[in-house]
Short mmCIF file of C-alpha atoms in Angstrom, two decimals:
data_model
loop_
_atom_site.label_atom_id
_atom_site.label_comp_id
_atom_site.label_asym_id
_atom_site.label_seq_id
_atom_site.Cartn_x
_atom_site.Cartn_y
_atom_site.Cartn_z
CA UNK A 1 -26.87 -45.84 -8.11
CA UNK A 2 -24.26 -45.62 -10.84
CA UNK A 3 -20.70 -44.80 -9.76
CA UNK A 4 -19.80 -41.14 -10.17
CA UNK A 5 -18.10 -40.08 -13.36
CA UNK A 6 -14.59 -38.97 -12.53
CA UNK A 7 -13.28 -36.42 -15.04
CA UNK A 8 -9.54 -36.17 -15.34
CA UNK A 9 -8.15 -32.66 -15.27
CA UNK A 10 -6.92 -31.60 -18.68
CA UNK A 11 -3.14 -31.52 -18.92
CA UNK A 12 -1.53 -28.13 -19.39
CA UNK A 13 1.88 -29.66 -20.13
CA UNK A 14 3.63 -28.98 -23.41
CA UNK A 15 3.03 -31.38 -26.28
CA UNK A 16 6.29 -33.32 -25.81
CA UNK A 17 5.76 -33.83 -22.10
CA UNK A 18 2.15 -34.94 -22.61
CA UNK A 19 3.26 -37.46 -25.23
CA UNK A 20 5.73 -39.23 -22.93
CA UNK A 21 3.80 -38.49 -19.72
CA UNK A 22 6.65 -36.68 -17.99
CA UNK A 23 6.56 -33.80 -15.54
CA UNK A 24 6.59 -30.40 -17.25
CA UNK A 25 7.68 -27.17 -15.55
CA UNK A 26 5.57 -25.11 -18.03
CA UNK A 27 8.27 -22.51 -18.57
CA UNK A 28 7.95 -20.10 -21.50
CA UNK A 29 8.75 -19.91 -24.31
CA UNK A 30 10.08 -23.50 -23.95
CA UNK A 31 9.67 -25.88 -21.04
CA UNK A 32 12.78 -26.85 -19.07
CA UNK A 33 12.53 -30.53 -20.03
CA UNK A 34 12.62 -29.73 -23.74
CA UNK A 35 15.50 -27.32 -23.25
CA UNK A 36 17.50 -29.91 -21.24
CA UNK A 37 16.93 -32.63 -23.86
CA UNK A 38 17.53 -30.22 -26.77
CA UNK A 39 14.06 -30.89 -28.12
CA UNK A 40 11.97 -28.33 -29.99
CA UNK A 41 9.17 -27.44 -27.60
CA UNK A 42 5.80 -27.40 -29.44
CA UNK A 43 4.29 -25.09 -26.83
CA UNK A 44 1.15 -25.40 -24.74
CA UNK A 45 -2.54 -25.77 -25.38
CA UNK A 46 -4.62 -22.68 -25.88
CA UNK A 47 -6.51 -21.94 -22.67
CA UNK A 48 -9.72 -21.69 -24.68
CA UNK A 49 -9.14 -25.19 -26.07
CA UNK A 50 -9.38 -26.39 -22.48
CA UNK A 51 -12.56 -24.41 -21.92
CA UNK A 52 -14.10 -25.81 -25.11
CA UNK A 53 -13.47 -29.46 -24.19
CA UNK A 54 -16.56 -31.54 -24.88
CA UNK A 55 -18.15 -32.28 -21.51
CA UNK A 56 -21.70 -32.10 -22.88
CA UNK A 57 -22.11 -35.88 -23.11
CA UNK A 58 -20.94 -36.44 -19.55
CA UNK A 59 -23.16 -33.65 -18.32
CA UNK A 60 -26.21 -35.10 -20.06
CA UNK A 61 -25.53 -38.61 -18.75
CA UNK A 62 -24.91 -37.44 -15.20
CA UNK A 63 -28.08 -35.33 -15.24
CA UNK A 64 -30.14 -38.25 -16.57
CA UNK A 65 -28.80 -40.64 -13.95
CA UNK A 66 -29.57 -38.17 -11.17
CA UNK A 67 -33.09 -37.72 -12.46
CA UNK A 68 -33.72 -41.45 -12.91
CA UNK A 69 -32.60 -42.08 -9.36
CA UNK A 70 -35.36 -39.75 -8.23
CA UNK A 71 -38.37 -40.73 -10.28
CA UNK A 72 -37.28 -42.64 -13.39
CA UNK A 73 -38.50 -39.89 -15.73
CA UNK A 74 -36.40 -38.58 -18.62
CA UNK A 75 -35.40 -34.98 -17.93
CA UNK A 76 -36.44 -33.62 -21.32
CA UNK A 77 -40.05 -34.81 -21.04
CA UNK A 78 -40.76 -32.75 -17.91
CA UNK A 79 -40.85 -29.43 -19.73
CA UNK A 80 -44.45 -28.37 -20.31
CA UNK A 81 -44.13 -24.98 -22.00
CA UNK A 82 -46.52 -24.89 -24.93
CA UNK A 83 -44.03 -23.19 -27.21
CA UNK A 84 -41.49 -26.02 -26.96
CA UNK A 85 -42.17 -29.10 -29.09
CA UNK A 86 -39.74 -31.71 -27.85
CA UNK A 87 -38.91 -35.27 -28.90
CA UNK A 88 -39.74 -38.05 -26.38
CA UNK A 89 -36.13 -38.15 -25.19
CA UNK A 90 -32.81 -36.69 -26.24
CA UNK A 91 -30.93 -39.98 -26.72
CA UNK A 92 -30.44 -39.13 -30.37
CA UNK A 93 -28.79 -35.83 -29.50
CA UNK A 94 -25.13 -36.20 -30.37
CA UNK A 95 -22.70 -34.68 -27.87
CA UNK A 96 -20.91 -33.09 -30.81
CA UNK A 97 -24.06 -31.13 -31.64
CA UNK A 98 -24.26 -29.80 -28.11
CA UNK A 99 -20.59 -28.89 -28.16
CA UNK A 100 -21.10 -27.06 -31.45
CA UNK A 101 -23.63 -24.92 -29.64
CA UNK A 102 -21.27 -24.25 -26.73
CA UNK A 103 -18.42 -23.36 -29.07
CA UNK A 104 -20.62 -21.07 -31.15
CA UNK A 105 -21.83 -19.36 -27.98
CA UNK A 106 -18.28 -18.78 -26.79
CA UNK A 107 -17.09 -17.49 -30.14
CA UNK A 108 -19.91 -14.98 -30.63
CA UNK A 109 -20.85 -13.96 -27.09
CA UNK A 110 -17.70 -14.51 -25.04
CA UNK A 111 -14.43 -14.31 -26.95
CA UNK A 112 -14.35 -14.73 -30.70
CA UNK A 113 -11.00 -15.46 -32.30
CA UNK A 114 -9.64 -15.99 -28.75
CA UNK A 115 -9.89 -12.24 -28.15
CA UNK A 116 -11.08 -11.43 -24.61
CA UNK A 117 -12.71 -8.17 -25.61
CA UNK A 118 -15.16 -9.31 -28.27
CA UNK A 119 -18.07 -10.74 -26.30
CA UNK A 120 -19.94 -8.84 -23.64
CA UNK A 121 -20.25 -12.07 -21.58
CA UNK A 122 -16.47 -12.39 -21.42
CA UNK A 123 -16.52 -13.24 -17.71
CA UNK A 124 -18.09 -16.67 -18.25
CA UNK A 125 -14.71 -18.49 -18.16
CA UNK A 126 -14.18 -17.28 -14.60
CA UNK A 127 -17.58 -18.72 -13.62
CA UNK A 128 -16.71 -22.02 -15.30
CA UNK A 129 -13.42 -22.08 -13.46
CA UNK A 130 -15.17 -21.61 -10.10
CA UNK A 131 -18.07 -24.05 -10.52
CA UNK A 132 -16.77 -26.41 -13.20
CA UNK A 133 -19.02 -27.81 -15.89
CA UNK A 134 -22.23 -26.96 -14.05
CA UNK A 135 -24.98 -28.78 -16.02
CA UNK A 136 -27.31 -25.79 -16.00
CA UNK A 137 -24.70 -23.43 -17.40
CA UNK A 138 -23.45 -25.89 -20.02
CA UNK A 139 -27.00 -26.60 -21.22
CA UNK A 140 -27.92 -22.91 -21.32
CA UNK A 141 -24.84 -22.03 -23.39
CA UNK A 142 -25.54 -24.92 -25.75
CA UNK A 143 -29.16 -23.83 -26.19
CA UNK A 144 -28.25 -20.25 -27.06
CA UNK A 145 -25.39 -21.31 -29.31
CA UNK A 146 -27.49 -23.82 -31.22
CA UNK A 147 -30.43 -21.50 -31.86
CA UNK A 148 -28.05 -18.75 -32.96
CA UNK A 149 -26.18 -21.19 -35.22
CA UNK A 150 -29.44 -22.49 -36.65
CA UNK A 151 -30.63 -19.02 -37.61
CA UNK A 152 -27.33 -17.68 -38.88
CA UNK A 153 -26.60 -20.73 -41.06
CA UNK A 154 -30.20 -21.54 -42.03
CA UNK A 155 -30.16 -24.99 -40.40
CA UNK A 156 -33.68 -25.36 -38.95
CA UNK A 157 -32.95 -28.92 -37.80
CA UNK A 158 -30.69 -27.45 -35.11
CA UNK A 159 -33.64 -25.58 -33.58
CA UNK A 160 -35.00 -28.88 -32.24
CA UNK A 161 -31.70 -29.61 -30.54
CA UNK A 162 -31.63 -26.06 -29.17
CA UNK A 163 -35.06 -26.54 -27.62
CA UNK A 164 -33.98 -29.81 -26.03
CA UNK A 165 -31.02 -28.03 -24.49
CA UNK A 166 -33.27 -25.18 -23.37
CA UNK A 167 -35.58 -27.71 -21.72
CA UNK A 168 -32.64 -29.36 -19.96
CA UNK A 169 -31.39 -26.00 -18.75
CA UNK A 170 -34.83 -24.96 -17.42
CA UNK A 171 -35.31 -28.24 -15.56
CA UNK A 172 -31.82 -28.12 -14.09
CA UNK A 173 -32.30 -24.46 -13.20
CA UNK A 174 -35.55 -25.17 -11.35
CA UNK A 175 -33.77 -27.83 -9.30
CA UNK A 176 -30.93 -25.45 -8.50
CA UNK A 177 -33.29 -22.65 -7.48
CA UNK A 178 -35.04 -25.02 -5.07
CA UNK A 179 -31.77 -25.45 -3.16
CA UNK A 180 -30.65 -22.44 -1.07
CA UNK A 181 -26.97 -23.29 -1.58
CA UNK A 182 -27.14 -23.96 -5.32
CA UNK A 183 -29.35 -20.95 -6.06
CA UNK A 184 -26.66 -18.56 -4.82
CA UNK A 185 -23.91 -19.95 -7.04
CA UNK A 186 -22.53 -17.70 -9.75
CA UNK A 187 -23.05 -20.45 -12.32
CA UNK A 188 -26.80 -20.43 -11.67
CA UNK A 189 -27.12 -16.68 -12.18
CA UNK A 190 -24.90 -16.93 -15.24
CA UNK A 191 -27.24 -19.62 -16.58
CA UNK A 192 -30.20 -17.29 -16.13
CA UNK A 193 -28.36 -14.50 -17.95
CA UNK A 194 -27.44 -16.86 -20.79
CA UNK A 195 -31.01 -18.07 -21.15
CA UNK A 196 -32.05 -14.44 -21.40
CA UNK A 197 -30.17 -14.32 -24.68
CA UNK A 198 -32.25 -17.31 -25.83
CA UNK A 199 -35.42 -15.36 -25.08
CA UNK A 200 -34.36 -12.78 -27.68
CA UNK A 201 -35.20 -15.48 -30.21
CA UNK A 202 -38.67 -15.90 -28.67
CA UNK A 203 -40.50 -12.62 -28.05
CA UNK A 204 -40.22 -9.42 -26.07
CA UNK A 205 -42.77 -10.41 -23.40
CA UNK A 206 -40.94 -13.66 -22.63
CA UNK A 207 -37.68 -11.78 -22.39
CA UNK A 208 -39.15 -9.23 -19.95
CA UNK A 209 -40.44 -12.01 -17.70
CA UNK A 210 -37.03 -13.64 -17.82
CA UNK A 211 -35.29 -10.39 -16.87
CA UNK A 212 -37.65 -9.95 -13.94
CA UNK A 213 -36.78 -13.46 -12.78
CA UNK A 214 -33.07 -12.70 -13.07
CA UNK A 215 -33.55 -9.54 -11.01
CA UNK A 216 -35.44 -11.50 -8.35
CA UNK A 217 -32.55 -13.97 -8.15
CA UNK A 218 -30.05 -11.12 -7.77
CA UNK A 219 -32.10 -9.76 -4.88
CA UNK A 220 -32.22 -13.19 -3.21
CA UNK A 221 -28.42 -13.48 -3.51
CA UNK A 222 -28.20 -10.38 -1.33
CA UNK A 223 -25.29 -8.16 -0.40
CA UNK A 224 -22.68 -10.88 0.02
CA UNK A 225 -22.65 -11.56 -3.73
CA UNK A 226 -20.55 -8.46 -4.37
CA UNK A 227 -17.44 -9.93 -2.79
CA UNK A 228 -16.71 -11.51 -6.15
CA UNK A 229 -15.68 -9.34 -9.10
CA UNK A 230 -17.52 -11.68 -11.46
CA UNK A 231 -20.70 -11.26 -9.43
CA UNK A 232 -20.52 -7.49 -9.85
CA UNK A 233 -20.19 -7.93 -13.61
CA UNK A 234 -23.25 -10.20 -13.63
CA UNK A 235 -25.15 -7.68 -11.52
CA UNK A 236 -24.26 -5.04 -14.11
CA UNK A 237 -25.70 -7.24 -16.86
CA UNK A 238 -28.96 -7.89 -15.01
CA UNK A 239 -29.20 -4.19 -14.19
CA UNK A 240 -28.70 -3.28 -17.87
CA UNK A 241 -31.40 -5.75 -18.97
CA UNK A 242 -33.79 -4.46 -16.30
CA UNK A 243 -33.20 -0.88 -17.47
CA UNK A 244 -34.27 -1.81 -21.01
CA UNK A 245 -37.25 -3.79 -19.74
CA UNK A 246 -38.44 -0.89 -17.56
CA UNK A 247 -37.98 1.67 -20.33
CA UNK A 248 -40.16 -0.33 -22.69
CA UNK A 249 -42.88 -1.33 -20.21
CA UNK A 250 -43.37 2.04 -18.48
CA UNK A 251 -42.18 0.89 -15.06
CA UNK A 252 -39.89 2.48 -12.49
CA UNK A 253 -36.60 0.83 -11.68
CA UNK A 254 -37.16 -1.64 -8.77
CA UNK A 255 -36.35 -0.26 -5.34
CA UNK A 256 -34.68 -3.48 -4.17
CA UNK A 257 -32.32 -3.35 -7.15
CA UNK A 258 -31.52 0.28 -6.32
CA UNK A 259 -30.64 -0.77 -2.75
CA UNK A 260 -28.30 -3.45 -4.07
CA UNK A 261 -26.76 -0.90 -6.41
CA UNK A 262 -25.92 1.29 -3.42
CA UNK A 263 -24.40 -1.69 -1.61
CA UNK A 264 -22.32 -2.64 -4.66
CA UNK A 265 -20.67 0.78 -4.55
CA UNK A 266 -18.72 -0.51 -1.54
CA UNK A 267 -17.15 -3.25 -3.65
CA UNK A 268 -16.37 -1.43 -6.89
CA UNK A 269 -15.09 1.92 -8.07
CA UNK A 270 -18.23 4.08 -7.83
CA UNK A 271 -16.67 6.71 -10.09
CA UNK A 272 -15.72 4.38 -12.93
CA UNK A 273 -17.30 5.31 -16.25
CA UNK A 274 -19.04 1.99 -16.74
CA UNK A 275 -20.51 1.98 -13.23
CA UNK A 276 -21.72 5.58 -13.45
CA UNK A 277 -23.36 4.83 -16.79
CA UNK A 278 -25.53 2.20 -15.10
CA UNK A 279 -26.38 4.48 -12.17
CA UNK A 280 -27.39 7.33 -14.46
CA UNK A 281 -29.40 4.92 -16.60
CA UNK A 282 -31.53 3.91 -13.59
CA UNK A 283 -32.25 7.60 -13.00
CA UNK A 284 -33.20 7.88 -16.68
CA UNK A 285 -35.74 5.06 -16.20
CA UNK A 286 -37.38 6.83 -13.27
CA UNK A 287 -37.39 10.17 -15.09
CA UNK A 288 -39.20 8.64 -18.06
CA UNK A 289 -41.69 6.91 -15.75
CA UNK A 290 -42.28 10.18 -13.90
CA UNK A 291 -42.88 12.15 -17.09
CA UNK A 292 -45.32 9.49 -18.32
CA UNK A 293 -47.29 9.16 -15.11
CA UNK A 294 -46.70 12.20 -12.89
CA UNK A 295 -46.64 15.17 -15.23
CA UNK A 296 -49.55 16.84 -13.49
CA UNK A 297 -47.91 16.44 -10.06
CA UNK A 298 -45.09 18.85 -10.89
CA UNK A 299 -44.71 21.86 -13.17
CA UNK A 300 -42.95 21.41 -16.50
CA UNK A 301 -40.02 23.38 -15.12
CA UNK A 302 -39.38 20.58 -12.59
CA UNK A 303 -39.13 17.89 -15.26
CA UNK A 304 -37.07 20.11 -17.55
CA UNK A 305 -34.59 20.70 -14.73
CA UNK A 306 -34.40 16.96 -14.04
CA UNK A 307 -33.83 16.18 -17.72
CA UNK A 308 -31.20 18.91 -18.05
CA UNK A 309 -29.27 17.48 -15.09
CA UNK A 310 -29.26 14.02 -16.63
CA UNK A 311 -28.29 15.43 -20.02
CA UNK A 312 -25.26 16.99 -18.36
CA UNK A 313 -24.41 13.74 -16.55
CA UNK A 314 -24.48 11.67 -19.74
CA UNK A 315 -22.49 14.33 -21.55
CA UNK A 316 -19.85 13.89 -18.86
CA UNK A 317 -19.84 10.12 -19.48
CA UNK A 318 -19.41 10.65 -23.22
CA UNK A 319 -16.58 13.09 -22.55
CA UNK A 320 -14.72 10.61 -20.35
CA UNK A 321 -15.23 7.85 -22.92
CA UNK A 322 -13.67 10.15 -25.49
CA UNK A 323 -10.49 10.05 -23.39
CA UNK A 324 -10.59 6.41 -22.24
CA UNK A 325 -11.94 4.80 -25.44
CA UNK A 326 -11.20 7.19 -28.32
CA UNK A 327 -12.28 6.30 -31.85
CA UNK A 328 -11.32 7.53 -35.30
CA UNK A 329 -13.82 9.02 -37.76
CA UNK A 330 -13.23 8.27 -41.45
CA UNK A 331 -15.10 9.90 -44.32
CA UNK A 332 -14.77 8.06 -47.61
CA UNK A 333 -17.24 8.98 -50.33
CA UNK A 334 -16.36 5.90 -52.41
CA UNK A 335 -17.24 3.46 -49.60
CA UNK A 336 -20.27 1.23 -50.18
CA UNK A 337 -23.25 3.48 -49.27
CA UNK A 338 -25.24 0.42 -48.21
CA UNK A 339 -22.71 -0.10 -45.41
CA UNK A 340 -21.41 3.38 -44.55
CA UNK A 341 -24.15 5.99 -44.45
CA UNK A 342 -23.02 9.16 -46.26
CA UNK A 343 -19.53 7.68 -46.53
CA UNK A 344 -18.78 7.94 -42.80
CA UNK A 345 -17.59 5.17 -40.51
CA UNK A 346 -15.93 5.21 -37.11
CA UNK A 347 -13.20 2.78 -35.99
CA UNK A 348 -13.10 1.66 -32.33
CA UNK A 349 -10.53 -0.36 -30.42
CA UNK A 350 -12.96 -3.24 -29.84
CA UNK A 351 -16.62 -4.28 -30.09
CA UNK A 352 -16.79 -3.83 -26.32
CA UNK A 353 -15.92 -0.15 -26.76
CA UNK A 354 -18.70 0.18 -29.34
CA UNK A 355 -21.16 -1.39 -26.92
CA UNK A 356 -20.26 0.99 -24.07
CA UNK A 357 -20.32 4.04 -26.35
CA UNK A 358 -23.70 3.16 -27.86
CA UNK A 359 -25.22 2.33 -24.47
CA UNK A 360 -24.25 5.80 -23.28
CA UNK A 361 -25.62 7.34 -26.47
CA UNK A 362 -28.91 5.48 -26.14
CA UNK A 363 -29.40 6.82 -22.61
CA UNK A 364 -28.48 10.35 -23.70
CA UNK A 365 -30.91 10.02 -26.60
CA UNK A 366 -33.75 8.95 -24.30
CA UNK A 367 -33.13 11.90 -21.98
CA UNK A 368 -32.91 14.27 -24.95
CA UNK A 369 -36.18 12.90 -26.35
CA UNK A 370 -37.81 13.59 -23.00
CA UNK A 371 -36.43 17.13 -23.14
CA UNK A 372 -37.71 17.44 -26.72
CA UNK A 373 -41.21 16.50 -25.58
CA UNK A 374 -41.16 18.79 -22.53
CA UNK A 375 -39.95 21.82 -24.46
CA UNK A 376 -42.65 21.34 -27.07
CA UNK A 377 -45.09 21.27 -24.17
CA UNK A 378 -43.80 24.64 -23.03
CA UNK A 379 -44.19 26.13 -26.52
CA UNK A 380 -47.74 24.76 -26.84
CA UNK A 381 -48.92 25.75 -23.36
CA UNK A 382 -52.01 27.91 -23.02
CA UNK A 383 -51.79 30.60 -21.82
CA UNK A 384 -48.31 30.95 -23.30
CA UNK A 385 -45.37 31.59 -20.95
CA UNK A 386 -43.54 34.93 -20.90
CA UNK A 387 -41.62 35.89 -24.03
CA UNK A 388 -38.30 35.29 -22.28
CA UNK A 389 -39.35 31.74 -21.39
CA UNK A 390 -40.44 31.08 -24.97
CA UNK A 391 -37.12 32.30 -26.32
CA UNK A 392 -35.21 30.15 -23.83
CA UNK A 393 -37.33 27.08 -24.69
CA UNK A 394 -36.73 27.57 -28.43
CA UNK A 395 -32.97 27.89 -27.91
CA UNK A 396 -32.89 24.79 -25.71
CA UNK A 397 -35.02 22.92 -28.23
CA UNK A 398 -32.59 23.76 -31.02
CA UNK A 399 -29.68 22.49 -28.91
CA UNK A 400 -31.61 19.30 -28.14
CA UNK A 401 -32.33 18.67 -31.82
CA UNK A 402 -28.61 19.01 -32.58
CA UNK A 403 -27.74 16.61 -29.76
CA UNK A 404 -30.22 14.03 -31.06
CA UNK A 405 -28.99 14.36 -34.63
CA UNK A 406 -25.37 14.00 -33.54
CA UNK A 407 -26.10 10.93 -31.42
CA UNK A 408 -27.95 9.33 -34.31
CA UNK A 409 -25.11 9.96 -36.76
CA UNK A 410 -22.56 8.57 -34.28
CA UNK A 411 -24.51 5.34 -33.75
CA UNK A 412 -25.05 4.84 -37.48
CA UNK A 413 -21.30 5.25 -37.98
CA UNK A 414 -20.65 2.18 -35.78
CA UNK A 415 -22.46 -0.11 -38.25
CA UNK A 416 -19.54 -0.79 -40.67
CA UNK A 417 -17.25 -2.08 -37.92
CA UNK A 418 -19.98 -4.23 -36.36
CA UNK A 419 -20.63 -5.68 -39.82
CA UNK A 420 -16.96 -6.58 -40.05
CA UNK A 421 -16.22 -4.30 -42.98
CA UNK A 422 -13.71 -2.15 -41.11
CA UNK A 423 -11.68 -2.53 -37.96
CA UNK A 424 -8.67 -1.21 -36.04
CA UNK A 425 -6.24 -3.10 -38.30
CA UNK A 426 -8.05 -3.74 -41.52
CA UNK A 427 -10.45 -2.67 -44.23
CA UNK A 428 -12.30 -5.83 -45.11
CA UNK A 429 -14.38 -6.78 -48.11
CA UNK A 430 -16.49 -9.11 -46.02
CA UNK A 431 -20.23 -9.54 -46.38
CA UNK A 432 -22.52 -6.92 -44.91
CA UNK A 433 -24.27 -9.65 -42.91
CA UNK A 434 -24.18 -8.66 -39.24
CA UNK A 435 -24.68 -12.23 -38.06
CA UNK A 436 -26.03 -13.08 -34.64
CA UNK A 437 -23.52 -11.31 -32.41
CA UNK A 438 -23.47 -8.22 -34.62
CA UNK A 439 -27.25 -8.16 -34.82
CA UNK A 440 -27.52 -8.47 -31.08
CA UNK A 441 -25.19 -5.50 -30.70
CA UNK A 442 -26.80 -3.30 -33.36
CA UNK A 443 -30.54 -3.87 -33.07
CA UNK A 444 -31.21 -1.55 -30.11
CA UNK A 445 -29.00 1.22 -31.47
CA UNK A 446 -30.66 1.12 -34.89
CA UNK A 447 -34.09 1.04 -33.26
CA UNK A 448 -33.37 4.11 -31.15
CA UNK A 449 -32.12 6.12 -34.13
CA UNK A 450 -34.95 4.86 -36.32
CA UNK A 451 -37.65 6.12 -33.98
CA UNK A 452 -35.89 9.36 -33.04
CA UNK A 453 -38.03 12.42 -33.89
CA UNK A 454 -35.21 14.23 -35.72
CA UNK A 455 -34.03 11.30 -37.87
CA UNK A 456 -34.45 12.09 -41.58
CA UNK A 457 -36.57 9.91 -43.85
CA UNK A 458 -33.46 8.94 -45.83
CA UNK A 459 -31.59 7.80 -42.71
CA UNK A 460 -34.62 5.92 -41.41
CA UNK A 461 -34.96 4.00 -44.68
CA UNK A 462 -31.26 3.08 -44.47
CA UNK A 463 -31.82 1.89 -40.89
CA UNK A 464 -34.86 -0.17 -41.87
CA UNK A 465 -32.79 -1.90 -44.53
CA UNK A 466 -30.16 -2.95 -42.00
CA UNK A 467 -32.76 -4.02 -39.44
CA UNK A 468 -34.30 -6.27 -42.08
CA UNK A 469 -30.88 -7.80 -42.72
CA UNK A 470 -30.52 -8.51 -39.00
CA UNK A 471 -33.95 -10.12 -38.86
CA UNK A 472 -33.08 -12.29 -41.86
CA UNK A 473 -29.62 -13.33 -40.72
CA UNK A 474 -30.07 -13.72 -36.97
CA UNK A 475 -33.67 -14.81 -36.49
CA UNK A 476 -33.93 -12.64 -33.37
CA UNK A 477 -37.67 -12.39 -32.78
CA UNK A 478 -37.30 -9.22 -30.73
CA UNK A 479 -35.73 -7.56 -33.76
CA UNK A 480 -38.95 -8.21 -35.69
CA UNK A 481 -40.98 -6.22 -33.18
CA UNK A 482 -38.50 -3.35 -33.15
CA UNK A 483 -38.40 -3.30 -36.95
CA UNK A 484 -42.20 -3.17 -37.10
CA UNK A 485 -42.21 -0.14 -34.80
CA UNK A 486 -39.72 1.75 -36.97
CA UNK A 487 -41.59 0.82 -40.16
CA UNK A 488 -44.83 2.17 -38.66
CA UNK A 489 -43.10 5.46 -37.86
CA UNK A 490 -41.77 5.61 -41.42
CA UNK A 491 -45.21 4.89 -42.90
CA UNK A 492 -46.85 7.55 -40.75
CA UNK A 493 -44.21 10.19 -41.44
CA UNK A 494 -45.42 13.09 -43.53
CA UNK A 495 -43.30 15.07 -45.95
CA UNK A 496 -43.24 17.91 -43.43
CA UNK A 497 -41.25 17.16 -40.27
CA UNK A 498 -43.43 17.10 -37.13
CA UNK A 499 -42.37 19.23 -34.18
CA UNK A 500 -44.23 17.37 -31.45
CA UNK A 501 -43.39 14.13 -29.71
CA UNK A 502 -45.86 12.42 -27.38
CA UNK A 503 -45.21 10.23 -24.36
CA UNK A 504 -46.70 7.23 -26.20
CA UNK A 505 -44.05 7.56 -28.87
CA UNK A 506 -41.35 7.72 -26.22
CA UNK A 507 -42.70 4.51 -24.75
CA UNK A 508 -42.86 2.57 -28.00
#
């Protein structure tokens, strides 16, 4: 067996102290040694520089040696998925290529410009700090980063390297899951979450299966996982992915995940806006499933009451967000109409704020679409309800249409900032290319507005144009399916606006 590779801890001393290998007290703004010797202190390394250190080569070598000690088979050749065409072995894979993938992943999905609020996976550094350069997590981040880089920069040769990394991550993940101790580590769950991003570049069905696997792992981890703040954040991510998967496959939210959600309330603030948004979203999933499959079990009034309660709950969330994460609306008729629809754009404090706002709007839109469908059912019922009930249904329907239209306009107004054309501190003349991270953030919002029953033909055509840009610039396969659905709705739309909305359309 080869001797273990001992990795020296990266020095956090200032530049002068590192150069002469002396003890540094790490004082700020200048270390004490530099001050005593009247030297100009060059400062300290960026923390993210330490995170980005290239450990890919060591990880690959260590993983290969472990595998050879078992059966002498190269790790990459064990993957048998038909959709992965791999080279015989990854010896030609340069560590710098793998590190490019890791760096790209961090920049677009974790930090970006060293800002902790850009990426929605901004808790990964804490996982790395706890478990070190776990081979599964490093390989998964490299795989996602490389496939995203390949698509955004039109470098198809990087796709092969991405698939090799994906294969490594899957093999390493299977080994970890076979060990009761390893399978419960945060780095393993974080690897599964990261690989879920990779599945966005495959197809929707693969992504759903991956989400179901992530949910199963969360259940296996049990109640003790919530003692870590990072674990709660990862649970939130898996819960959010499962909500989307259930909404689009006509399934109720899993009972075992609901039980874990109740347990997690003991370890977090159950009244925080972000936590409540997830709780209400699980109720939204079950409401949609009930309307699809149990309409005949209850009168329409029952479902309308349920939908109205959820509408009120999500309106509360939006109201709180208006206080905690306010944004500024700008109307500028001279702004590029291809970027700002009708000259309107909204400016948020961060991309994270946009994500939370649009997630809440998506859930409110789904509930309002359910209400739209139910109220049309009341107005079409035979025999018709009493005149008072008809009048009430028409008034509620009008309110619902206004809610849907407002939500759609608000989500469209987030596009310019996601594209990088505007921001809290600038008005940029950058390209209207959303890129991978922007496309990942926008695609679901644009899809929801595009299929909404009250969206105008003009707005839908604008949305289709941006969805096509995302497909072209990001290569996200799931975006292709969502775009096709919106295009079908556009092609089937008549010049006269329809007033009915069927459960099948809600499910699409």
